Short mmCIF file of N, CA, C and O in Angstrom, two decimals:
data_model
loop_
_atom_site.label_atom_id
_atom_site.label_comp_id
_atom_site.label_asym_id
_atom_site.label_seq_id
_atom_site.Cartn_x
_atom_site.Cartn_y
_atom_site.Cartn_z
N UNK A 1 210.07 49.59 95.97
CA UNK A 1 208.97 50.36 96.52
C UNK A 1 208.20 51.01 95.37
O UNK A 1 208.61 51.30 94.25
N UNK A 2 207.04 51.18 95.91
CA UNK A 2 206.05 51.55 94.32
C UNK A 2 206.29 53.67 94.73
O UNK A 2 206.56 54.26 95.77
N UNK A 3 206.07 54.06 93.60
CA UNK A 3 205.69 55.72 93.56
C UNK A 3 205.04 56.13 94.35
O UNK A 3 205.17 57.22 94.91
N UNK A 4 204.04 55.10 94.57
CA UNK A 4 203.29 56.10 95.49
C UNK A 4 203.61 56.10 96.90
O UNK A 4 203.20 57.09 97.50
N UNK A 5 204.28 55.17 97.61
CA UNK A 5 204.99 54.71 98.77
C UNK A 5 206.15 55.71 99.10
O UNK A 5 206.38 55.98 100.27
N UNK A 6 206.82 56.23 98.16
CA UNK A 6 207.71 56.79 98.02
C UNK A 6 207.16 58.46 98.26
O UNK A 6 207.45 59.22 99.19
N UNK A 7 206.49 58.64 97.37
CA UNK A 7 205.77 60.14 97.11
C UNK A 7 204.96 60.53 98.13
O UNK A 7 204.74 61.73 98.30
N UNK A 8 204.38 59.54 98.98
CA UNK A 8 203.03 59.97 99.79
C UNK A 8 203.77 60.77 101.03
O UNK A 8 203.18 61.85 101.14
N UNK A 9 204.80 60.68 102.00
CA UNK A 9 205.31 61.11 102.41
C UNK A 9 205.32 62.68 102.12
O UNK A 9 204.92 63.61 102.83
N UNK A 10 206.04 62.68 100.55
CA UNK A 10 206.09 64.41 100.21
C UNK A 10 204.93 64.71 99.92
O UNK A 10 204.86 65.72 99.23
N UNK A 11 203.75 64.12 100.21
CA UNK A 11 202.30 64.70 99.71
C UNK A 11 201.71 65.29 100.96
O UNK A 11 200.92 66.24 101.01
N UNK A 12 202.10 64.72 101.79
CA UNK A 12 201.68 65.24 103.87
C UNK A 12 202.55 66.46 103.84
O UNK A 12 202.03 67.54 104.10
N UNK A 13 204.07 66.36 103.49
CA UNK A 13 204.63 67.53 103.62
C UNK A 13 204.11 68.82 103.23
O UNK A 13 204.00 69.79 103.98
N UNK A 14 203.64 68.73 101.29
CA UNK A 14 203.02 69.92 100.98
C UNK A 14 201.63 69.99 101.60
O UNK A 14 201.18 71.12 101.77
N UNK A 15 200.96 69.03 101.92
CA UNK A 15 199.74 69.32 102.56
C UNK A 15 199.76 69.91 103.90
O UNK A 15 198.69 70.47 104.15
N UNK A 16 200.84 69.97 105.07
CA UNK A 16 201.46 70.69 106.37
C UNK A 16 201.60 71.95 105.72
O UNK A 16 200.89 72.81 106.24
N UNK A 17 202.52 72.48 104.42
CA UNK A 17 202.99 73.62 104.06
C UNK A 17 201.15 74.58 103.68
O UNK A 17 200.91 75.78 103.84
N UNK A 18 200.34 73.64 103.23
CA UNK A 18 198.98 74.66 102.66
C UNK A 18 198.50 74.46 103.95
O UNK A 18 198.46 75.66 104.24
N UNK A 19 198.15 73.98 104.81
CA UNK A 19 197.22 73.93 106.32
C UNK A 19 198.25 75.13 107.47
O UNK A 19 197.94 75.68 108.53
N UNK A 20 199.20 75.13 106.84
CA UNK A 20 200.18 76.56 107.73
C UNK A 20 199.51 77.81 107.15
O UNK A 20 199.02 78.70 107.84
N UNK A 21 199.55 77.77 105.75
CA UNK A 21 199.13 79.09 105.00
C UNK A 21 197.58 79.19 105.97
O UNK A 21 197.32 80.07 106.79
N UNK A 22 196.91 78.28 105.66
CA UNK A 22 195.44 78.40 106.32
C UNK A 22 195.60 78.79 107.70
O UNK A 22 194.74 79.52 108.19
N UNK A 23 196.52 78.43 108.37
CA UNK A 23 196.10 78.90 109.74
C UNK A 23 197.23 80.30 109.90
O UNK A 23 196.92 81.02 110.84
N UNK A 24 198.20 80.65 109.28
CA UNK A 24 198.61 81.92 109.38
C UNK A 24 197.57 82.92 108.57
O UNK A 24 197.72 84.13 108.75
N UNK A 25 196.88 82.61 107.99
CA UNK A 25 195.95 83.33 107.30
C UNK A 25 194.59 83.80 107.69
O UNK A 25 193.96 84.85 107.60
N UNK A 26 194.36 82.45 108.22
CA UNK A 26 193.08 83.32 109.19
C UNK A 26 193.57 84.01 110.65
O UNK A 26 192.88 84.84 111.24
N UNK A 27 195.00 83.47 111.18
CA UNK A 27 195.26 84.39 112.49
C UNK A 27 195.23 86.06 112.10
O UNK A 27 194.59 86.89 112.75
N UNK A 28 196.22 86.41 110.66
CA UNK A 28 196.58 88.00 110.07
C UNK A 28 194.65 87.77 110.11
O UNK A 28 194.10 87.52 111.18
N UNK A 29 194.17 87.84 109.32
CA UNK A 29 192.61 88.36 109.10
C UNK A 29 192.15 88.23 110.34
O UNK A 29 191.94 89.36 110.78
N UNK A 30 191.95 87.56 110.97
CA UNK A 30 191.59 87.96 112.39
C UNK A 30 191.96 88.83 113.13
O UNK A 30 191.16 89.24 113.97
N UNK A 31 193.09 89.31 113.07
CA UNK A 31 193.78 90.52 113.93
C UNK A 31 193.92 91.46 113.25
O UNK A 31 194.35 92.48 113.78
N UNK A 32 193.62 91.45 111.87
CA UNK A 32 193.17 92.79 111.11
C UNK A 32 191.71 93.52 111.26
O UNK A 32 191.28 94.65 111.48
N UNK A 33 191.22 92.22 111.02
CA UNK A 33 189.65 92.14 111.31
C UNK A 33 189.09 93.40 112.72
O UNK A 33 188.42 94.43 112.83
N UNK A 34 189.74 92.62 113.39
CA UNK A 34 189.53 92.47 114.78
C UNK A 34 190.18 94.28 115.37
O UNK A 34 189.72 94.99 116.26
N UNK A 35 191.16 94.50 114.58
CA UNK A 35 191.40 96.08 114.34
C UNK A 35 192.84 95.97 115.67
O UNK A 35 193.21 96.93 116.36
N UNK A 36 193.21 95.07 115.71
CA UNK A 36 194.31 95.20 116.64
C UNK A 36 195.86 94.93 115.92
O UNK A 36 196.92 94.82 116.54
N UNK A 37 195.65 94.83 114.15
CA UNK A 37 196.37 95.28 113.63
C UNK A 37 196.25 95.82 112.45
O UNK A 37 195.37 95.49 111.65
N UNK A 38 197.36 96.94 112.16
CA UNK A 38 196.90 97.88 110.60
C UNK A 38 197.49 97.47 109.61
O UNK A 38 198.70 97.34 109.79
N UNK A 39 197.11 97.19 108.61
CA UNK A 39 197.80 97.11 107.70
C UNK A 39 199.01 98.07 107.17
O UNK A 39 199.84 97.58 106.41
N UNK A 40 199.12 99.40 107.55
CA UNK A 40 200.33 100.29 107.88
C UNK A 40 201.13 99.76 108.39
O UNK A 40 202.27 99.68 107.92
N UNK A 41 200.71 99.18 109.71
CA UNK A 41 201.93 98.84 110.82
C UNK A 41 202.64 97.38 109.70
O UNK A 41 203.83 97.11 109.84
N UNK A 42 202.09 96.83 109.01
CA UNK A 42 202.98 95.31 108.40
C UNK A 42 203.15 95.41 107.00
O UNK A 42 203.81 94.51 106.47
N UNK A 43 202.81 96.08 106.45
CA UNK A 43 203.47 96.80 105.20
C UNK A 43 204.59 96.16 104.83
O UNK A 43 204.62 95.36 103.90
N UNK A 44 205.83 96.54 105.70
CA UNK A 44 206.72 96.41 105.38
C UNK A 44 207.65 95.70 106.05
O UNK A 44 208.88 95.70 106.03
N UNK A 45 206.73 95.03 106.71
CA UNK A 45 207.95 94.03 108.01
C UNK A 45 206.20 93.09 108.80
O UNK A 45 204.97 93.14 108.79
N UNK A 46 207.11 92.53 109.23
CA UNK A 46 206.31 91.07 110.02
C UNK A 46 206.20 91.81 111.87
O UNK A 46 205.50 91.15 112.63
N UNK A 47 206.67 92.70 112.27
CA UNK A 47 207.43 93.23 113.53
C UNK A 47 205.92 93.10 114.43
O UNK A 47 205.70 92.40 115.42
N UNK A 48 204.94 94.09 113.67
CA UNK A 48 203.48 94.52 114.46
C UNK A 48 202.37 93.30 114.62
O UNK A 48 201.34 93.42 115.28
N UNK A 49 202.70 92.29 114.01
CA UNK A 49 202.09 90.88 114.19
C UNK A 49 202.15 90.54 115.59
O UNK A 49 203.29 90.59 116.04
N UNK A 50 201.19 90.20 116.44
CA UNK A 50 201.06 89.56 117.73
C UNK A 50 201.87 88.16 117.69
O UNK A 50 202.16 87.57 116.65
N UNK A 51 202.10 87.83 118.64
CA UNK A 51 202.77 86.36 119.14
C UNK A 51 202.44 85.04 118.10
O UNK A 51 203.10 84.34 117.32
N UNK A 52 201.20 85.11 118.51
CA UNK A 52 200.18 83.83 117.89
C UNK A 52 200.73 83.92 116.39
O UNK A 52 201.53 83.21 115.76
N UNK A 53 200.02 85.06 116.05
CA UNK A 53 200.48 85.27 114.12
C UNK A 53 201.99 84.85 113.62
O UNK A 53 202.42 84.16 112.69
N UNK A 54 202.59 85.62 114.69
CA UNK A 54 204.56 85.23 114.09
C UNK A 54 204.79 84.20 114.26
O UNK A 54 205.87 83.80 113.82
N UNK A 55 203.84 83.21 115.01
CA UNK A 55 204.56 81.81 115.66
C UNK A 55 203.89 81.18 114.27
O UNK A 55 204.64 80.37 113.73
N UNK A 56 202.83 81.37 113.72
CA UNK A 56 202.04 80.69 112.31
C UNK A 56 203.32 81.04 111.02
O UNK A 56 203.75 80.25 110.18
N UNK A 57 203.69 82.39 111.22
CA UNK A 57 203.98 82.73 109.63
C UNK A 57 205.56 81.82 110.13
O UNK A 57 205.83 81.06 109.19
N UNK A 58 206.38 81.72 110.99
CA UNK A 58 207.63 81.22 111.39
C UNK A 58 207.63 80.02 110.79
O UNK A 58 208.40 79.73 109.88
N UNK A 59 206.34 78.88 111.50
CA UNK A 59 206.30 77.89 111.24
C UNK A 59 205.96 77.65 109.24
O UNK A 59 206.05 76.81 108.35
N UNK A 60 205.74 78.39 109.37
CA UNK A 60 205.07 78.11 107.44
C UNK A 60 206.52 78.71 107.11
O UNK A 60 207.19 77.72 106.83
N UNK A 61 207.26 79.73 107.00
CA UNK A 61 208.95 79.64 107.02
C UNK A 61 209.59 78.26 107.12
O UNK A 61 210.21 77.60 106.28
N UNK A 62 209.29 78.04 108.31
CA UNK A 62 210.40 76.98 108.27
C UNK A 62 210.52 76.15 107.24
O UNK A 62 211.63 75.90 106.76
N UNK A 63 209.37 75.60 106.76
CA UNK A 63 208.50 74.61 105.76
C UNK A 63 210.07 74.84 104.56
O UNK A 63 210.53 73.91 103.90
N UNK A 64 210.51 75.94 104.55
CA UNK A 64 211.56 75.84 103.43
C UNK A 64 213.23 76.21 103.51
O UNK A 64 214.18 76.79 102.98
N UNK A 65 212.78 75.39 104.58
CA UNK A 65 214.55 75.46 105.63
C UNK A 65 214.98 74.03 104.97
O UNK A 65 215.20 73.66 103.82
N UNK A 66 214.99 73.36 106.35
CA UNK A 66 215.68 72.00 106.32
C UNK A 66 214.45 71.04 105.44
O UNK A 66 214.99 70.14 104.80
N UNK A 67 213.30 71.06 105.34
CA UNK A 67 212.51 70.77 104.40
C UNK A 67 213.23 70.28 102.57
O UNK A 67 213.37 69.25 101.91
N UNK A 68 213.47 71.57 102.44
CA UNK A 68 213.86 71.53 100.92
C UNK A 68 215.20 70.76 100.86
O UNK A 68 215.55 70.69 99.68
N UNK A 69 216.16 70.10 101.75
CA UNK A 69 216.75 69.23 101.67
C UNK A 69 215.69 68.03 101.15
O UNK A 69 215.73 67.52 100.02
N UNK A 70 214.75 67.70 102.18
CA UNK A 70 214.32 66.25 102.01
C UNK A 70 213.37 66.43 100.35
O UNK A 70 213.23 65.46 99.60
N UNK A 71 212.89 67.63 100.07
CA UNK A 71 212.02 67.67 98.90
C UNK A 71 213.06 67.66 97.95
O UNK A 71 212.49 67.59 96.86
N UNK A 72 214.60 67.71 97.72
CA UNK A 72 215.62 67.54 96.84
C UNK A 72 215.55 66.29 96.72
O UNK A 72 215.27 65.83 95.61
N UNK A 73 215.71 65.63 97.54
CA UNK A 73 216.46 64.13 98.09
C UNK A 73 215.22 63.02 97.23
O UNK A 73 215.58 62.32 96.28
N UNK A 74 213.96 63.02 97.68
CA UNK A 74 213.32 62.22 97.14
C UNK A 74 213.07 62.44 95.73
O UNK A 74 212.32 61.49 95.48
N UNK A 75 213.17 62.86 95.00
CA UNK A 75 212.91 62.86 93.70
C UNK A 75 214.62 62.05 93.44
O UNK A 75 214.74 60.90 93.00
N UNK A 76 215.56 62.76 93.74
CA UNK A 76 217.02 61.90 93.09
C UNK A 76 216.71 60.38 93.52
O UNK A 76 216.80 59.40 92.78
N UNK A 77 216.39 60.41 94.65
CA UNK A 77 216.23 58.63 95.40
C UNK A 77 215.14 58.07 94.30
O UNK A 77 215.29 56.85 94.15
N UNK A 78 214.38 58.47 93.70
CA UNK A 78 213.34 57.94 92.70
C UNK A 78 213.64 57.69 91.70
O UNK A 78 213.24 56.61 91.24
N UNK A 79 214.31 58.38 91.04
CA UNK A 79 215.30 58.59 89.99
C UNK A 79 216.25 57.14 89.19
O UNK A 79 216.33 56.42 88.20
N UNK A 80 216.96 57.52 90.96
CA UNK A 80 217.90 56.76 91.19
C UNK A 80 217.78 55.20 91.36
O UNK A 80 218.79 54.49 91.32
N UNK A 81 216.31 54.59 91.57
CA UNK A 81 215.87 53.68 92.30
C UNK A 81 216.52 53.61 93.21
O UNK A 81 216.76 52.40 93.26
N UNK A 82 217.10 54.14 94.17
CA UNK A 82 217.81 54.20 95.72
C UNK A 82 216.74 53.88 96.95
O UNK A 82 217.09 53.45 98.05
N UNK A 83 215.00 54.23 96.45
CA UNK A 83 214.66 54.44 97.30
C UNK A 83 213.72 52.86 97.80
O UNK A 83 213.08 52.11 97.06
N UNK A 84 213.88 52.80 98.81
CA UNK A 84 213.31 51.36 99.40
C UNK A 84 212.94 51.28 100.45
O UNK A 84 212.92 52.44 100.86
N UNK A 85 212.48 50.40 101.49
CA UNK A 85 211.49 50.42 102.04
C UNK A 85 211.93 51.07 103.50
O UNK A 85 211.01 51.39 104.26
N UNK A 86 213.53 51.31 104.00
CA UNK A 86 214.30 52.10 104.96
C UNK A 86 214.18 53.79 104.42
O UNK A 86 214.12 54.84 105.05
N UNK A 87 214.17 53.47 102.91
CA UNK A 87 214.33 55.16 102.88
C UNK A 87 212.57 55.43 103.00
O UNK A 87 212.35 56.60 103.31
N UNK A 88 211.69 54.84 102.86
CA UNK A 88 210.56 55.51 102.79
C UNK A 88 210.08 55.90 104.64
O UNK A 88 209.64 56.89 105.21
N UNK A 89 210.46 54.54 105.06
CA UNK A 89 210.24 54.99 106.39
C UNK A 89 210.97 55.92 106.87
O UNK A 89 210.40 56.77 107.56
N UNK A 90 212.42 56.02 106.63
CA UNK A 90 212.80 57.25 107.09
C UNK A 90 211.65 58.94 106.92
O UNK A 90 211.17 59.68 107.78
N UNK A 91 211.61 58.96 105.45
CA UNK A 91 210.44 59.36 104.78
C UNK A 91 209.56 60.02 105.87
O UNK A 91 209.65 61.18 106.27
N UNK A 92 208.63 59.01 106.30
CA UNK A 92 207.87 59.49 107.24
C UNK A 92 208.15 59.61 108.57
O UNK A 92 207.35 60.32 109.18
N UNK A 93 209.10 59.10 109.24
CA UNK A 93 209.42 60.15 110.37
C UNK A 93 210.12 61.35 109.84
O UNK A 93 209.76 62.43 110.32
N UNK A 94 210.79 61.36 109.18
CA UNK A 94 211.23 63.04 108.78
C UNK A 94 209.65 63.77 108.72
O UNK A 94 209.27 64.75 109.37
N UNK A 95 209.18 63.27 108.09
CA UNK A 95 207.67 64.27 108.02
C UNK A 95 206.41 64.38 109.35
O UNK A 95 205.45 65.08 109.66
N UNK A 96 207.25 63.09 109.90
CA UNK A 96 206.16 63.20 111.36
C UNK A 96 206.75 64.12 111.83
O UNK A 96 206.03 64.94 112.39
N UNK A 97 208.48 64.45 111.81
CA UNK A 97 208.72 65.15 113.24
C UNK A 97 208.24 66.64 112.51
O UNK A 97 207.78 67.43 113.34
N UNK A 98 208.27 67.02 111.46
CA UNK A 98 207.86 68.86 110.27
C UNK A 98 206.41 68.90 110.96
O UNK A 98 205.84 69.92 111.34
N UNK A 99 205.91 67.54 111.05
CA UNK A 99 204.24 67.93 111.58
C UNK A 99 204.43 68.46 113.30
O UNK A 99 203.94 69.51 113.70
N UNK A 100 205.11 67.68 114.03
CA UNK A 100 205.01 67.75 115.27
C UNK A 100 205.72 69.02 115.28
O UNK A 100 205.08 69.95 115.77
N UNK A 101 207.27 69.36 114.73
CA UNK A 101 207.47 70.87 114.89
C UNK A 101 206.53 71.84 114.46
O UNK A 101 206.42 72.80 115.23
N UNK A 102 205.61 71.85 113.14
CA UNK A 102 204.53 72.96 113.34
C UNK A 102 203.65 72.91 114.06
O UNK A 102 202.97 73.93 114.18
N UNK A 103 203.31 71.78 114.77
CA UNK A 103 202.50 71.76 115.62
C UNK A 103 202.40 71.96 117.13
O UNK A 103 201.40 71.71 117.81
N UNK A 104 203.71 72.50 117.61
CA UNK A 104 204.42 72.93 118.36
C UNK A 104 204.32 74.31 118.45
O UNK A 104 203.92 75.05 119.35
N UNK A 105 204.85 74.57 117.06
CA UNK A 105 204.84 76.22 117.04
C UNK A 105 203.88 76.78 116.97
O UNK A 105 203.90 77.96 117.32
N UNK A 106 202.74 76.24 116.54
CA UNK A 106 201.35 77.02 116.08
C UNK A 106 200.48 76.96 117.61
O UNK A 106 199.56 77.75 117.84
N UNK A 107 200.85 76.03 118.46
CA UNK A 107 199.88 76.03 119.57
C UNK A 107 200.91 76.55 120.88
O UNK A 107 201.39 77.69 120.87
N UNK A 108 201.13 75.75 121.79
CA UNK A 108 201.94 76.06 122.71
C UNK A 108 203.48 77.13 122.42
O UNK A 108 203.61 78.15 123.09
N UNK A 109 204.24 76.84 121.67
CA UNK A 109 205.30 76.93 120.87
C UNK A 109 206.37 76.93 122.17
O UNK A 109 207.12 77.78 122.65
N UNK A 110 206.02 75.41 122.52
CA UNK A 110 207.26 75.04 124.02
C UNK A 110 208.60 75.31 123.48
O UNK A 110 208.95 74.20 123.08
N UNK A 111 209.48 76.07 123.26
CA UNK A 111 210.73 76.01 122.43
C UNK A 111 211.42 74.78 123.01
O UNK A 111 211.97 74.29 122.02
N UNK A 112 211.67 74.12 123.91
CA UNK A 112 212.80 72.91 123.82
C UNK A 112 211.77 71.69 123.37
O UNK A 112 212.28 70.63 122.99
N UNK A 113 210.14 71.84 123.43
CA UNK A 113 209.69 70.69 122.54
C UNK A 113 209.68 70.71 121.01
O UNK A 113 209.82 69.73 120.26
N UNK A 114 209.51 71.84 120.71
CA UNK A 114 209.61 72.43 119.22
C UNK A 114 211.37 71.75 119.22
O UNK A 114 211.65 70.64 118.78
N UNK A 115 212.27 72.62 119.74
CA UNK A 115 214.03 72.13 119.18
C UNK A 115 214.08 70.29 118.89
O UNK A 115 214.50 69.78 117.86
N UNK A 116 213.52 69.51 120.12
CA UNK A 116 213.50 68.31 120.06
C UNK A 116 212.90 67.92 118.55
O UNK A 116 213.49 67.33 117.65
N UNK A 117 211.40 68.50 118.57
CA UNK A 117 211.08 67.72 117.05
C UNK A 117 212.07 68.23 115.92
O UNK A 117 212.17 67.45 114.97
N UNK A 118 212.67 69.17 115.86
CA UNK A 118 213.18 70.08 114.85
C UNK A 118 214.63 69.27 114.97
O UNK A 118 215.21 69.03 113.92
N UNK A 119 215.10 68.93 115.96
CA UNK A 119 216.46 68.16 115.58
C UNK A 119 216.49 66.53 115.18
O UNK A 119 217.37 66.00 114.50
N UNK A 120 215.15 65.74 115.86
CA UNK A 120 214.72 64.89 115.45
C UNK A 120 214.57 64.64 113.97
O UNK A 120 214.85 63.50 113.61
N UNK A 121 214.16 65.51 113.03
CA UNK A 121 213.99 65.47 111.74
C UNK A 121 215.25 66.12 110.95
O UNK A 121 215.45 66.01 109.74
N UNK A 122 215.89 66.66 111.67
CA UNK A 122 217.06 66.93 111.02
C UNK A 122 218.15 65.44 111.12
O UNK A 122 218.80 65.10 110.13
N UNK A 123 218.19 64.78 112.26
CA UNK A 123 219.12 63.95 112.55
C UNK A 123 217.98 62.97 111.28
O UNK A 123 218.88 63.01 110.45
N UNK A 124 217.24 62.47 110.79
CA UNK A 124 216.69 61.21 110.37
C UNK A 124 216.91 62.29 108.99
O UNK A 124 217.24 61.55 108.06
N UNK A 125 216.86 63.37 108.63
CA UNK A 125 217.24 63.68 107.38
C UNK A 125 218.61 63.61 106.66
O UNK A 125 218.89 63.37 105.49
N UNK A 126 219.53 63.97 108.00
CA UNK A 126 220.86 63.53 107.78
C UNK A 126 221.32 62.16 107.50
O UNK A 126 222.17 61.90 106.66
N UNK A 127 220.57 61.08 108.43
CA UNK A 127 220.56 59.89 107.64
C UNK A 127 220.17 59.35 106.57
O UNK A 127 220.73 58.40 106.03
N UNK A 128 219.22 59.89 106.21
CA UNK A 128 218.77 59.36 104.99
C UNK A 128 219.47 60.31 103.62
O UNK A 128 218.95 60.25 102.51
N UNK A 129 220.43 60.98 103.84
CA UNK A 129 221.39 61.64 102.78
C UNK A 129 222.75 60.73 102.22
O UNK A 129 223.25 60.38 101.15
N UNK A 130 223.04 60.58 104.08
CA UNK A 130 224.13 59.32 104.47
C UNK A 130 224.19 58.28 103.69
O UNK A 130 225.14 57.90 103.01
N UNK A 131 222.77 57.68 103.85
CA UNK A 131 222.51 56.33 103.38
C UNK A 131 222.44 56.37 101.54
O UNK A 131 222.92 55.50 100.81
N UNK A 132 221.55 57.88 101.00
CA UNK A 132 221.53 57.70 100.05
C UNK A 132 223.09 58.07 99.07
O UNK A 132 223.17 57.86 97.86
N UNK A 133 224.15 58.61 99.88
CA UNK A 133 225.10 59.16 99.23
C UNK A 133 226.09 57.98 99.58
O UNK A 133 227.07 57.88 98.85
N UNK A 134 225.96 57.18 100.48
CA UNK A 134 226.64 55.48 100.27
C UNK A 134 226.41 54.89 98.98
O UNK A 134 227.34 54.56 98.24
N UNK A 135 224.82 54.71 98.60
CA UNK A 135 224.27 54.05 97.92
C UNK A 135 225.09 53.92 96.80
O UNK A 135 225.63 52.96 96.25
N UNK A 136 225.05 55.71 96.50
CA UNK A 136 225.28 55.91 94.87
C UNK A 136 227.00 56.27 94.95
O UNK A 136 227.58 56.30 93.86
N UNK A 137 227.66 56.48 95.96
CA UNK A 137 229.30 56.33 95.35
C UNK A 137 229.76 55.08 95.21
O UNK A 137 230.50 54.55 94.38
N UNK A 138 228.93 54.52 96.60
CA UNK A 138 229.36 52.81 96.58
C UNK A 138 228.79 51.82 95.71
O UNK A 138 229.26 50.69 95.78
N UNK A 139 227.87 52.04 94.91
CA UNK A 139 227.05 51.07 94.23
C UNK A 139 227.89 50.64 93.50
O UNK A 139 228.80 51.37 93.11
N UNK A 140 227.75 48.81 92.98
CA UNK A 140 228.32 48.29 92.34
C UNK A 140 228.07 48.88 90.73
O UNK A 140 227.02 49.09 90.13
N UNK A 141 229.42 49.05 90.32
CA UNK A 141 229.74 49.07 89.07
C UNK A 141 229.32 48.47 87.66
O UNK A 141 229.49 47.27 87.49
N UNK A 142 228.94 49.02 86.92
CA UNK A 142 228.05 48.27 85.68
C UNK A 142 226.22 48.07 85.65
O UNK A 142 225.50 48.65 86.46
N UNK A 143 225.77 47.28 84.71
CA UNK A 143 224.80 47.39 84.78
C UNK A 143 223.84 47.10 86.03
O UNK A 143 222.63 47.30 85.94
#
């Protein structure tokens, strides 16, 4: 698989992580704006944030949960040449389901559709650890 096949995947990811900042960012300025929250009241905690806002800043959180597994993983799989044309697709459903879970949380935030995408990408991240930690104990020996 070429670099960029490999990489483009983690390029949607950080591009989900800056389009979260953007939309938790204009929700806080809007509800600052808007005078229905003080900057007193969030000072020092997330608590006085309305619904909408906590469901933005949560989702841009998550971004460095189970995420930073898969942003470990592909650079060793590159490394490693491990990575091929199963791990890339894995690749992008792991990153479809990070889109569909923020996209969950930022609009509706259905919690058992949000859990579904959120375990969805955990179960295809777990495989693709599986697969890559076969690879490299089991790989044949020598050059």
């Amino acid at each position: 698989m070429t670099v960029q096949a490999i990489l483009a995947p983690v390029f949607v990811q950080v591009l989900l992580v800056f389009t979260l900042i953007g939309v938790m960012g204009r929700r806080r300025f809007a509800e600052i704006g808007a005078g229905r929250v003080r900057i007193g009241d969030i000072a020092l905690g997330e608590r006085a944030w309305p619904p909408k806002v906590q469901a933005a800043a949560n989702a841009f959180s998550n971004q460095f949960e189970i995420p930073v597994l898969f942003l470990a993983l592909v650079p060793l799989a590159l490394y490693t040449r491990k990575a091929d044309l199963i791990f890339v697709v894995l690749a992008w459903i792991f990153v479809l389901s990070r889109c569909v879970h923020a996209y969950v949380f930022v609009t509706s935030n259905h919690v058992p559709s949000r859990f579904r995408a959120y375990m969805a990408g955990v179960i295809v991240l777990g495989v693709m650890w599986l697969i890559f930690a076969w690879r490299i104990l089991f790989a044949p020996l020598g050059p």
